[in-house]
Coordinates of C-alpha atoms in Angstrom, one line a residue:
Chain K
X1 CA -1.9 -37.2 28.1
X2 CA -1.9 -33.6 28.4
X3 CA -4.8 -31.3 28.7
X4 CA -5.8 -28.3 26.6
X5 CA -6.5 -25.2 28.4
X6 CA -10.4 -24.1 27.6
X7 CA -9.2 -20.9 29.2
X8 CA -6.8 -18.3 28.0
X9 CA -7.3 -16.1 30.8
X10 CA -4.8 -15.3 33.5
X11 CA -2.3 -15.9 30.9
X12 CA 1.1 -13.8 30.9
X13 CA 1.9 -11.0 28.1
X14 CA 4.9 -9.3 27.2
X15 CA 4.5 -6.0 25.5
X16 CA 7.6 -5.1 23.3
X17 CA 6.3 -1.3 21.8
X18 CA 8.6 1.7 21.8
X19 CA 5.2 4.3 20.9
X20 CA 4.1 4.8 24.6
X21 CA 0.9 5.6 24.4
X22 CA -0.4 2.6 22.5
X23 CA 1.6 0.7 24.5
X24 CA -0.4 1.7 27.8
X25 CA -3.7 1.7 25.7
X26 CA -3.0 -1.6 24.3
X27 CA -1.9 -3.4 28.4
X28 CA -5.0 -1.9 29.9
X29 CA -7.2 -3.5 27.6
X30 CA -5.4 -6.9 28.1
X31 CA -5.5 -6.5 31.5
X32 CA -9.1 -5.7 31.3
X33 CA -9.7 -8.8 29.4
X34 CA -8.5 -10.5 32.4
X35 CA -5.1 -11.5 31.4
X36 CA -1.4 -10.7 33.3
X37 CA 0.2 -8.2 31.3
X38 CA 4.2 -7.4 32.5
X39 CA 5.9 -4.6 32.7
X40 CA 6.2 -2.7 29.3
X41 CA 9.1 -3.0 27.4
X42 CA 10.3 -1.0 24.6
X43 CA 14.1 -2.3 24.3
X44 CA 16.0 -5.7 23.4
X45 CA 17.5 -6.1 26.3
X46 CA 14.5 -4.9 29.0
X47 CA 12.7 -7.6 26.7
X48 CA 14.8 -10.7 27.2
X49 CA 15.3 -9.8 30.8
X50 CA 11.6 -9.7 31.7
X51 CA 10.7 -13.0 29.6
X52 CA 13.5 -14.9 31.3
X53 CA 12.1 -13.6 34.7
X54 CA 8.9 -14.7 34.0
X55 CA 8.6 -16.8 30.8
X56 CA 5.6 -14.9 28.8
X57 CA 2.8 -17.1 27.2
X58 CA 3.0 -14.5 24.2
X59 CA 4.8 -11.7 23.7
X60 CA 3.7 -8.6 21.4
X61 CA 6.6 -7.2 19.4
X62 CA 6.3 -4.3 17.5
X63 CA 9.4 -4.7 14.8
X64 CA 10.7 -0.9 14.4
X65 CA 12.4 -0.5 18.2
X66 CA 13.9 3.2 18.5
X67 CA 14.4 3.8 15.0
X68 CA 15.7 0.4 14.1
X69 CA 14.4 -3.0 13.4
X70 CA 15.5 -4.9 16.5
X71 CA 11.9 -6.6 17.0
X72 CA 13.0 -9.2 14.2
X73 CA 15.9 -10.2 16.3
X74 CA 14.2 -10.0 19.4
X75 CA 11.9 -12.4 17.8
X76 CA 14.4 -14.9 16.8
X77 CA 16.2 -14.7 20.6
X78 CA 12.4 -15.6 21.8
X79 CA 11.9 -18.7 19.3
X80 CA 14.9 -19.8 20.7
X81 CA 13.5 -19.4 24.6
X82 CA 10.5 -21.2 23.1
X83 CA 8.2 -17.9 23.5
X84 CA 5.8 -17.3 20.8
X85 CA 5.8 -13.8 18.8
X86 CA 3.2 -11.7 17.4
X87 CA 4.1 -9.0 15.6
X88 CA 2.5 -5.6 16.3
X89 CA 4.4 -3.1 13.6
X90 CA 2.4 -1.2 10.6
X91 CA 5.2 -3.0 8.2
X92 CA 3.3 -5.9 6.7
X93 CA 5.8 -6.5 4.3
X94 CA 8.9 -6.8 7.2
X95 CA 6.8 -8.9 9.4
X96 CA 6.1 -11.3 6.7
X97 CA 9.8 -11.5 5.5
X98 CA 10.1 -12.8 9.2
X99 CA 7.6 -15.0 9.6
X100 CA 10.1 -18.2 10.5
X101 CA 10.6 -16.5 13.9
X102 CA 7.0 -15.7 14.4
X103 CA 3.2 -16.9 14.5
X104 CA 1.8 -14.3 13.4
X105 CA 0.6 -10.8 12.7
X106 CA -1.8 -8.4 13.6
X107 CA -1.0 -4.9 11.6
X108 CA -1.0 -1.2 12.7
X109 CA -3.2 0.6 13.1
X110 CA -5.5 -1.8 15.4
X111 CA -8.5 -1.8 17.7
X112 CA -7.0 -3.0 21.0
X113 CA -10.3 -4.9 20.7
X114 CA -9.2 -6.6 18.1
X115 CA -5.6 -7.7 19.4
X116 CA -7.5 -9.0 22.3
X117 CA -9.0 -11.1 20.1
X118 CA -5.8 -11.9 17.9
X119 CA -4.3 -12.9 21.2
X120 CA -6.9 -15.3 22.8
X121 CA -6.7 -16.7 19.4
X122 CA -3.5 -17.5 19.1
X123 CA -2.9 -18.7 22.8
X124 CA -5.3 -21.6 21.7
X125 CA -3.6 -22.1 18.5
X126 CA -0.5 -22.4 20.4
X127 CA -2.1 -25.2 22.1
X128 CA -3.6 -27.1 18.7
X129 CA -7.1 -26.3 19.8
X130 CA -8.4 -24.2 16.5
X131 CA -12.1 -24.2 17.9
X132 CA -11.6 -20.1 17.7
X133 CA -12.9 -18.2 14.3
X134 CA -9.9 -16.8 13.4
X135 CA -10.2 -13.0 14.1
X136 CA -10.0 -10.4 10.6
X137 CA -6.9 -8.9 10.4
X138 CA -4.5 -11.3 11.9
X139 CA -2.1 -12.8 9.5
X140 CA -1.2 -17.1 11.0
X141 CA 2.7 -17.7 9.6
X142 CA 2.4 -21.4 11.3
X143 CA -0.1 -22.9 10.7
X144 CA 0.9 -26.1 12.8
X145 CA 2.4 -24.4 15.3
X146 CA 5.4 -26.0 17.4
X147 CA 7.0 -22.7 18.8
X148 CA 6.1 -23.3 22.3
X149 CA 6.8 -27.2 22.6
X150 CA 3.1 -27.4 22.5
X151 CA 2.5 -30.2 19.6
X152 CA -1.0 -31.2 19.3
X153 CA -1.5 -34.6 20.2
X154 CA -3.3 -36.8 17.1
X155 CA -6.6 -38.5 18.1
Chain D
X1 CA 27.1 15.3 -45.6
X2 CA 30.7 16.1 -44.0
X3 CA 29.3 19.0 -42.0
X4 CA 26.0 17.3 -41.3
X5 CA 25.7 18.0 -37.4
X6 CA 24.6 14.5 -36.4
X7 CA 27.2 12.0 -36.4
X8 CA 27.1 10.2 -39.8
X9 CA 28.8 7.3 -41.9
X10 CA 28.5 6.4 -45.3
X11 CA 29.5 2.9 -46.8
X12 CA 29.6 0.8 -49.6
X13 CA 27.5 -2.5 -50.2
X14 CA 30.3 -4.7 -48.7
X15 CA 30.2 -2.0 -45.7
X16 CA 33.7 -0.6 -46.4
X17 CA 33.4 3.4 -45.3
X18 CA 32.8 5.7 -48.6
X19 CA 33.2 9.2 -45.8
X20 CA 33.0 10.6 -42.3
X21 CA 31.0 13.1 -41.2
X22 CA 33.2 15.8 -39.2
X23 CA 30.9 15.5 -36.0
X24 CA 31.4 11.6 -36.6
X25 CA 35.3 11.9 -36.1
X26 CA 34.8 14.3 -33.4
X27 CA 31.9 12.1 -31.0
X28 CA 33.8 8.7 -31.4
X29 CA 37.3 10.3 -31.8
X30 CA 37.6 9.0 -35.2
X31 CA 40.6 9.8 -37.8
X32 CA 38.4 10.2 -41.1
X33 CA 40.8 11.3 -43.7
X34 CA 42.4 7.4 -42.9
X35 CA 39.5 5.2 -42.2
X36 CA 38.0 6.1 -45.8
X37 CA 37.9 3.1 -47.9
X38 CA 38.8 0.7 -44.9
X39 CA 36.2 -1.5 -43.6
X40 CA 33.5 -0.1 -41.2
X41 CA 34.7 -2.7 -38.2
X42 CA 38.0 -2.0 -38.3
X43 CA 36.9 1.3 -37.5
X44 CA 39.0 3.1 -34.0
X45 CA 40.2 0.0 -32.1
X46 CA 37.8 -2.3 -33.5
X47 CA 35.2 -1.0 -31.1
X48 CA 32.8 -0.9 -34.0
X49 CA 33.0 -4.4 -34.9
X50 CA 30.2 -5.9 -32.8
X51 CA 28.7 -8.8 -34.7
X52 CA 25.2 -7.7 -34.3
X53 CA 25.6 -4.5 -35.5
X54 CA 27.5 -5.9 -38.8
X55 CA 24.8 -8.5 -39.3
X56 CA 21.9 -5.9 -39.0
X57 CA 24.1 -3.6 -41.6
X58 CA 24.3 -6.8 -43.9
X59 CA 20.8 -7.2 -44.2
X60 CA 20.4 -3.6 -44.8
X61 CA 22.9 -3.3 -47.5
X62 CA 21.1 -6.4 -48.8
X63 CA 18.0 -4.7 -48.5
X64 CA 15.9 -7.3 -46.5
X65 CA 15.6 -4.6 -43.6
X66 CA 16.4 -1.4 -42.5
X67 CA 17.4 -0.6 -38.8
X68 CA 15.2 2.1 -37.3
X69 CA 16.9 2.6 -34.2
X70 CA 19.7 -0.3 -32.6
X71 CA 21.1 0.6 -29.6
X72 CA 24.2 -0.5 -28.7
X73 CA 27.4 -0.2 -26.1
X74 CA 30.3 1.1 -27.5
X75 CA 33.0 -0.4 -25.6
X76 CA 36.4 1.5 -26.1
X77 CA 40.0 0.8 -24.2
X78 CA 40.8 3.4 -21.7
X79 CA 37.7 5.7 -22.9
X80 CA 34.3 5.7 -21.3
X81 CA 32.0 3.6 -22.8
X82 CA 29.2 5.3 -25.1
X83 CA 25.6 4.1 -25.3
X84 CA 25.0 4.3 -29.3
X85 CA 21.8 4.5 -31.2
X86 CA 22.2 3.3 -34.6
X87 CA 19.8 4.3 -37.8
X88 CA 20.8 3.1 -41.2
X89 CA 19.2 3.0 -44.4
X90 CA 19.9 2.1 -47.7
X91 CA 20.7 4.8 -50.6
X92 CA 19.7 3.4 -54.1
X93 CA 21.5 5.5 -56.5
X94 CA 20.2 4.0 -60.6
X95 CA 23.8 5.4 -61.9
X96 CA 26.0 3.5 -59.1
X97 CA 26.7 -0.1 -59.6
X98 CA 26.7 -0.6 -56.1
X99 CA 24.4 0.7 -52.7
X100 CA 24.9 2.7 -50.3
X101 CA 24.2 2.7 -46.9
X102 CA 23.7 6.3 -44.9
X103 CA 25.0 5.0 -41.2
X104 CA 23.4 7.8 -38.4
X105 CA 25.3 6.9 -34.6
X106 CA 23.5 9.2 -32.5
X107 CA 25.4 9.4 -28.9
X108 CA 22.9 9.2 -26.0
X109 CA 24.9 8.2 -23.0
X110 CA 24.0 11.7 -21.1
X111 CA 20.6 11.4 -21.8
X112 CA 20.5 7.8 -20.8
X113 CA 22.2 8.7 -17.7
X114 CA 19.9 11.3 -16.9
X115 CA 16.7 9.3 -17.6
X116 CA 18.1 6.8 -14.7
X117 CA 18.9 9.7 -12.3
X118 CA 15.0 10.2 -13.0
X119 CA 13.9 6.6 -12.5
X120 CA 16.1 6.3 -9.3
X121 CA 14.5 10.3 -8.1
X122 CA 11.0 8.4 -8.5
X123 CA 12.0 5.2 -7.1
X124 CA 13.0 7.0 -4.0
X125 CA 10.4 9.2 -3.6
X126 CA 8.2 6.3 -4.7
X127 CA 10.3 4.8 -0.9
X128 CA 10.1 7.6 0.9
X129 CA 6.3 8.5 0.7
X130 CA 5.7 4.7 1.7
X131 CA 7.5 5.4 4.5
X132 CA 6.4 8.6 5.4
X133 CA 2.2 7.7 5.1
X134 CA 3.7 4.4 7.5
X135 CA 5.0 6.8 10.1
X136 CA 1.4 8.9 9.6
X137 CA -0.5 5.6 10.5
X138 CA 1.6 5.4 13.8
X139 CA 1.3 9.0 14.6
X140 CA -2.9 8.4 14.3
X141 CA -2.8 5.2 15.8
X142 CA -0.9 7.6 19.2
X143 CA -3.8 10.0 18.9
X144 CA -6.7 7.0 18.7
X145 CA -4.9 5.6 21.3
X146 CA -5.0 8.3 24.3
X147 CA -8.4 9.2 22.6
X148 CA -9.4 5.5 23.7
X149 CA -7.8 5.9 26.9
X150 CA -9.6 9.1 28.0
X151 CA -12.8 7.4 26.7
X152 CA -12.3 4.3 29.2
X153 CA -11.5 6.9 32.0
X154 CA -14.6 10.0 31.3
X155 CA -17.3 9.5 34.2
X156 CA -19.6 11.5 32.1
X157 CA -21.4 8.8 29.3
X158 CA -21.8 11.8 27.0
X159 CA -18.1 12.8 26.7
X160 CA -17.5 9.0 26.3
X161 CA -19.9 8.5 23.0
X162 CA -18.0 11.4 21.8
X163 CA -14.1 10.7 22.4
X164 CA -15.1 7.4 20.7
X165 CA -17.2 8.9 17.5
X166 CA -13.5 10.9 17.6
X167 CA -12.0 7.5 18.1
X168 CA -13.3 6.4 14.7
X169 CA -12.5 9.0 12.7
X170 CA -9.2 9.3 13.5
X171 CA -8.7 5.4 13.0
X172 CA -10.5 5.7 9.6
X173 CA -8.2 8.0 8.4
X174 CA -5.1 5.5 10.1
X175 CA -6.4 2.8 8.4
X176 CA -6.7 4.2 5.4
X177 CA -2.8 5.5 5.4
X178 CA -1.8 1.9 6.5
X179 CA -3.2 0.8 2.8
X180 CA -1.7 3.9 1.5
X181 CA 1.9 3.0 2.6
X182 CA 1.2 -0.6 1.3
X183 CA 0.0 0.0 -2.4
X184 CA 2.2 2.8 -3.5
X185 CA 0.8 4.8 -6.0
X186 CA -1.9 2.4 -7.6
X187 CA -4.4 4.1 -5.0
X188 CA -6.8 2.3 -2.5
X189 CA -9.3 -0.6 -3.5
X190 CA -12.2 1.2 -1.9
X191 CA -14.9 -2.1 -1.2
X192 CA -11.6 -3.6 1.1
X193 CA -10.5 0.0 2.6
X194 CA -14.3 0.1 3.9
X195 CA -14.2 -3.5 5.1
X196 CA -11.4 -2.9 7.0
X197 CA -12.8 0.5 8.1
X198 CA -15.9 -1.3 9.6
X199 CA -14.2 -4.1 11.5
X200 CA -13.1 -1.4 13.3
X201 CA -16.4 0.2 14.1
X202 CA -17.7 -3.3 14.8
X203 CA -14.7 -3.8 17.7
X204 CA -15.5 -0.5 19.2
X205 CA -19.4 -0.1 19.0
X206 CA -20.4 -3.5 18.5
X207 CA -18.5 -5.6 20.7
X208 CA -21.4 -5.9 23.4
X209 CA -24.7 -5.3 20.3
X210 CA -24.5 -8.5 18.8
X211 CA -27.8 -8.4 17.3
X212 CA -26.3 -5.9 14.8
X213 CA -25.1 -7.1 11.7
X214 CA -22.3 -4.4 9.7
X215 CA -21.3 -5.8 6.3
X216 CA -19.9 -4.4 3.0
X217 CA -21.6 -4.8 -0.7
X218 CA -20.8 -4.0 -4.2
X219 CA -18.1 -3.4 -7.2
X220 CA -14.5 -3.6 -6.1
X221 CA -12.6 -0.2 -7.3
X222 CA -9.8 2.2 -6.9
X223 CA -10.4 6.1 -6.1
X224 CA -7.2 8.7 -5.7
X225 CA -5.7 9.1 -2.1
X226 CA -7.6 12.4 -1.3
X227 CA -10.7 11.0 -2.7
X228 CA -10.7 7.8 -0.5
X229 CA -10.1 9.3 2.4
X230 CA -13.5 11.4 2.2
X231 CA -15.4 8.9 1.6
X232 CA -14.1 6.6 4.5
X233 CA -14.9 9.2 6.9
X234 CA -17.9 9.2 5.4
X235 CA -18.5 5.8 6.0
X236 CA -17.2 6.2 9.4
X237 CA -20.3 8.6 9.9
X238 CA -23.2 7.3 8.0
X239 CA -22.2 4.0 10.5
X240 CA -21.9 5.6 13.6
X241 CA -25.0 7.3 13.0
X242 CA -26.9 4.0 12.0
X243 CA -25.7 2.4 15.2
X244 CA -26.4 5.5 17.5
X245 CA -30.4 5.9 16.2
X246 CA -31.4 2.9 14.2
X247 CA -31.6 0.2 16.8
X248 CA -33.0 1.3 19.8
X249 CA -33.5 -0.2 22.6
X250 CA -31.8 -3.8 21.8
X251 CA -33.4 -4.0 18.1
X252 CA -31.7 -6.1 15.8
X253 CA -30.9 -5.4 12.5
X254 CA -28.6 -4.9 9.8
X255 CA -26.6 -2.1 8.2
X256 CA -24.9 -2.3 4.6
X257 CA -22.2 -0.2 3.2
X258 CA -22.4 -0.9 -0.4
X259 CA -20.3 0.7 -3.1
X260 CA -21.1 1.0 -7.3
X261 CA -18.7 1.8 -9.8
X262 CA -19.5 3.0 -13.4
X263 CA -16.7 4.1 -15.1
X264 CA -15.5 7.3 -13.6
X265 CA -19.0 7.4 -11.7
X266 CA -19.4 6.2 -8.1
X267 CA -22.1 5.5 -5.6
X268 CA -21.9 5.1 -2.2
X269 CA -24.6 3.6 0.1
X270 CA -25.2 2.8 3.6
X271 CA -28.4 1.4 4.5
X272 CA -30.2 0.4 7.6
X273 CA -33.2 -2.0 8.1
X274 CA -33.6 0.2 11.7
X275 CA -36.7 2.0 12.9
X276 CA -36.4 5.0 10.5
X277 CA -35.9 8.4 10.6
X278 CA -38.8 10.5 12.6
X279 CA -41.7 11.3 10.1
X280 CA -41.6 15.1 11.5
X281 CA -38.2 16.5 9.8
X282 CA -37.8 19.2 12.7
X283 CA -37.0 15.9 15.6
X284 CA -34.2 15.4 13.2
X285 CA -30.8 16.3 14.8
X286 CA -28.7 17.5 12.6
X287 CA -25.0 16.7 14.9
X288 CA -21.8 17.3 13.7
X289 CA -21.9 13.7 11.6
X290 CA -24.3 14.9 9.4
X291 CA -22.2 17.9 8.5
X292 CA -18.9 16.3 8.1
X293 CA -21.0 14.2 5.9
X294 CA -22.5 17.2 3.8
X295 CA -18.9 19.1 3.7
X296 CA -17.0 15.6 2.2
X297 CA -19.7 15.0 -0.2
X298 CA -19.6 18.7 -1.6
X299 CA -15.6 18.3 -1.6
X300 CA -16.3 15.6 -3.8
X301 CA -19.0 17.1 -6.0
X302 CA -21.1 14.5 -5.2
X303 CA -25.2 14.6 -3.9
X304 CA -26.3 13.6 -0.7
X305 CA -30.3 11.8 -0.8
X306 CA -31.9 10.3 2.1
X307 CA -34.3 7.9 1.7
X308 CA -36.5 6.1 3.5
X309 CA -35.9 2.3 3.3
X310 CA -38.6 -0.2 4.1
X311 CA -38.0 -0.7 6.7
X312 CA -34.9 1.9 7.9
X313 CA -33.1 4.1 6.6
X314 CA -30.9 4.5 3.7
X315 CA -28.2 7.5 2.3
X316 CA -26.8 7.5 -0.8
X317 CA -23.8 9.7 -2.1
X318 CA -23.3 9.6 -5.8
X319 CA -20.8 11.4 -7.8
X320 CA -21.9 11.6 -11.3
X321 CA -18.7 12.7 -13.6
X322 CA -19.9 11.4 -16.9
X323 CA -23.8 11.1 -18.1
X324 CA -24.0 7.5 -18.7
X325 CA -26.7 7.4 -22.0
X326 CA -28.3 3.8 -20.8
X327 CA -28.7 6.0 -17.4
X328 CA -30.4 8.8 -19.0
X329 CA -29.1 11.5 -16.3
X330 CA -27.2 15.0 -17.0
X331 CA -24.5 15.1 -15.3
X332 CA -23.7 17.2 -12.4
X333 CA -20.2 18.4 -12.9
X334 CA -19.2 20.2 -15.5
X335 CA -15.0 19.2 -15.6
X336 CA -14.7 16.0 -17.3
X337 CA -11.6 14.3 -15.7
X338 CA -10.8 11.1 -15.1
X339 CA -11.7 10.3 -11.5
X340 CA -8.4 9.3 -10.5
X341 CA -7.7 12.9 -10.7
X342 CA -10.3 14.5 -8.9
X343 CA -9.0 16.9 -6.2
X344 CA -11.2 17.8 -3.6
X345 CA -10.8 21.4 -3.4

């Protein structure tokens, strides 16, 4: 019997972003929400390195990476680490075209408010535990989510 | 009919060829002097004889239709292939035994071509705008961003209200590109543009004021690009300002954007159920909000009218383009174009 976490804090982030600035905006409000937000990362490579040193709970990928779309394959390399992706870019339409290797979406531009929100949300989800409203903005793409192992348990 | 200057064809009821126009022979290199009084498909290299085409000439000789305009490929061995329009009628002459049919081929692979050179120009401008109003919604979401940062890191609470009023704006006007860069030219469905547009006010002045309630009302409809914009920052104003004086002190309450279409007429409201505005006009502040709000509203020929609510406050920006008659009102702008079109000068 496992338990489900009635706490999202304290949880680790990756942050995949190659604009800087929202990058920093967006870790400083996660960390100020309490959770542990690694290094940021705005390149395949940095990305993969720093989840297999210290497996991220979620990681925040924004699709367009230094003029190319390398977030998409980043996501696929995560699914198969077993690390959730949300996808951070201002292309709805590319994000959704991807949406096997992801759980969900959250759009540019966005409140860092409301990505805290998108992200305490989906850590739950992750976990089977829907007892969150599901925050405006953020598009699900599983809506019985497997990606981290995590299969909720029937009653 | 020989040196008729559209390429021409005349035949017989069983659709052998009676003559050639000149420019005929020259467009479909054609030898006319041999192919008169041979049948129209063994016209060339047979390139004529499409089964269609004879079919639709059948009936026409017959006299059950007449082709207005058949367009056709006119595939030819080692030659480029032609696009084709075909007109044909039938001639009835009382002193001939038999019909005739007038044949008009007009050749109109150039301009064909150059239509699609025109489609695929749009189509990629059509791509290239997307892309470009997707790379301006990045650029402002950069600028909200440090504006947020330097917001979290002022000591002075003053500065603070203000980098975040800036905040706003400037996320308004992101937000607002973001739909942009989705819909292409079809324009922005307002009532969701300012639904999205206060979510965004509600995470960043709202988060810890739960006892204030920011919802959008009214018609769903679609306003040009330059238009929208105005009125989001609008919005963006007539909210801030309802959450800045309305509620003091911990009140609860509501505010309510709502949005009316009629025709090319529009009205925009936001309302408050608040404590009011002061009942002496010279305690109220006219800030910078207020005169964003009176510039956009003249950019749109539209009138600003405060009201009192009971209880609150309400403001309401109508553009009146055409005098409704069931409205009995004259209208306030004298250009009547549709509102799609109106360009905020």
């Amino acid at each position: 019997m496992r338990t489900v976490r009635t706490s999202t804090i304290g949880e680790t982030l990756l942050i995949v972003e190659d604009d800087i600035l929202p990058a920093m905006s967006l870790r400083d409000e996660l960390r100020d929400a309490g959770f542990h937000v690694l290094e940021l990362t705005e390149r395949v490579e940095q990305a993969v390195a720093a989840a297999l040193d210290c497996k991220p709970a979620l990681a925040l990928v924004n699709i367009e990476l230094h003029g190319r779309d390398d977030g998409i394959g980043l996501a696929r390399e995560f699914k198969l680490m077993g690390i959730p992706v949300l996808f951070i870019s201002g292309q709805q339409e590319k994000a959704r075209s991807a949406k096997a290797v992801a759980i969900g979406s959250l759009a540019k531009p966005y409140h860092p408010k409301h990505m805290i929100g998108a992200v305490r949300y989906l850590l739950r989800h992750i976990e089977g535990d829907e007892s969150l409203p599901r925050p405006a903005g953020l598009e699900v793409f599983d809506d019985h989510p497997n990606g981290n192992g995590a299969v909720p348990e029937a009653a | 009919m020989a040196s008729s200057p559209g390429p021409l064809l005349l035949l017989d009821g069983d659709l052998n060829i009676v003559a050639v126009s000149r420019s005929f022979a020259d467009t479909y290199g054609i030898d006319g002097a041999t192919a008169v009084g041979r049948p129209m498909t063994g016209l060339g290299d047979g390139e004529w004889d499409v089964p269609t085409l004879h079919t639709l000439l059948k009936a026409t000789a017959s006299g059950v239709a007449e082709i207005e305009a058949y367009e056709m490929e006119l595939r030819r061995p080692r030659r480029k292939t032609r696009c084709v329009v075909i007109h044909a009628q039938r001639l009835v002459y009382l002193d001939l035994k038999n019909d005739r049919l007038l044949v008009a081929a007009s050749d109109v692979t150039e301009a064909r071509a150059d239509a699609k050179v025109r489609d695929d120009a749009l189509r990629q401008n059509l791509i290239l705008l997307q892309e470009v109003r997707h790379r301006v919604a990045n650029s402002l979401q950069i600028i909200a961003s440090v504006l947020l940062q330097n917001a979290k890191k002022t000591t002075s609470e003053e500065t603070r209200v203000h980098l975040r009023d800036a905040h706003n704006r400037v996320m308004s006007v992101a937000a607002l590109e973001r739909l942009l860069s989705l819909s292409g030219e079809k324009g922005v469905e307002l009532r969701a543009y300012f639904e999205e547009l206060c979510e965004s006010i509600v995470a960043s002045m709202i988060s810890d004021r739960e006892h204030i309630r920011l919802f959008v009302t009214g018609d769903s409809g679609v306003v040009d690009a330059r238009v929208s914009v105005s009125l989001g920052l609008i919005v963006t104003e007539l909210v801030i300002n309802a959450l800045k004086h309305a509620f003091p002190e911990g009140r609860a309450g509501e505010i309510r954007v709502d949005c009316g279409f009629r025709g090319p007429n529009w009205t925009l409201t936001v309302m408050d159920d608040g404590v009011g505005m002061p009942s002496d006009p010279s305690l109220v502040r006219t800030g910078l909000g207020t005169s964003i709000v009176g510039a956009l509203a003249q950019q749109l020929h539209a009138v600003v009218q405060n009201s009192a609510g009971n209880p609150g406050t309400a403001v309401m920006i109508t553009h009146t383009q055409i005098a409704l008659v069931d409205d009995g009102e004259s209208p306030q702008d004298d250009a009547v174009v549709p509102v799609a079109n109106v360009k905020g000068s």
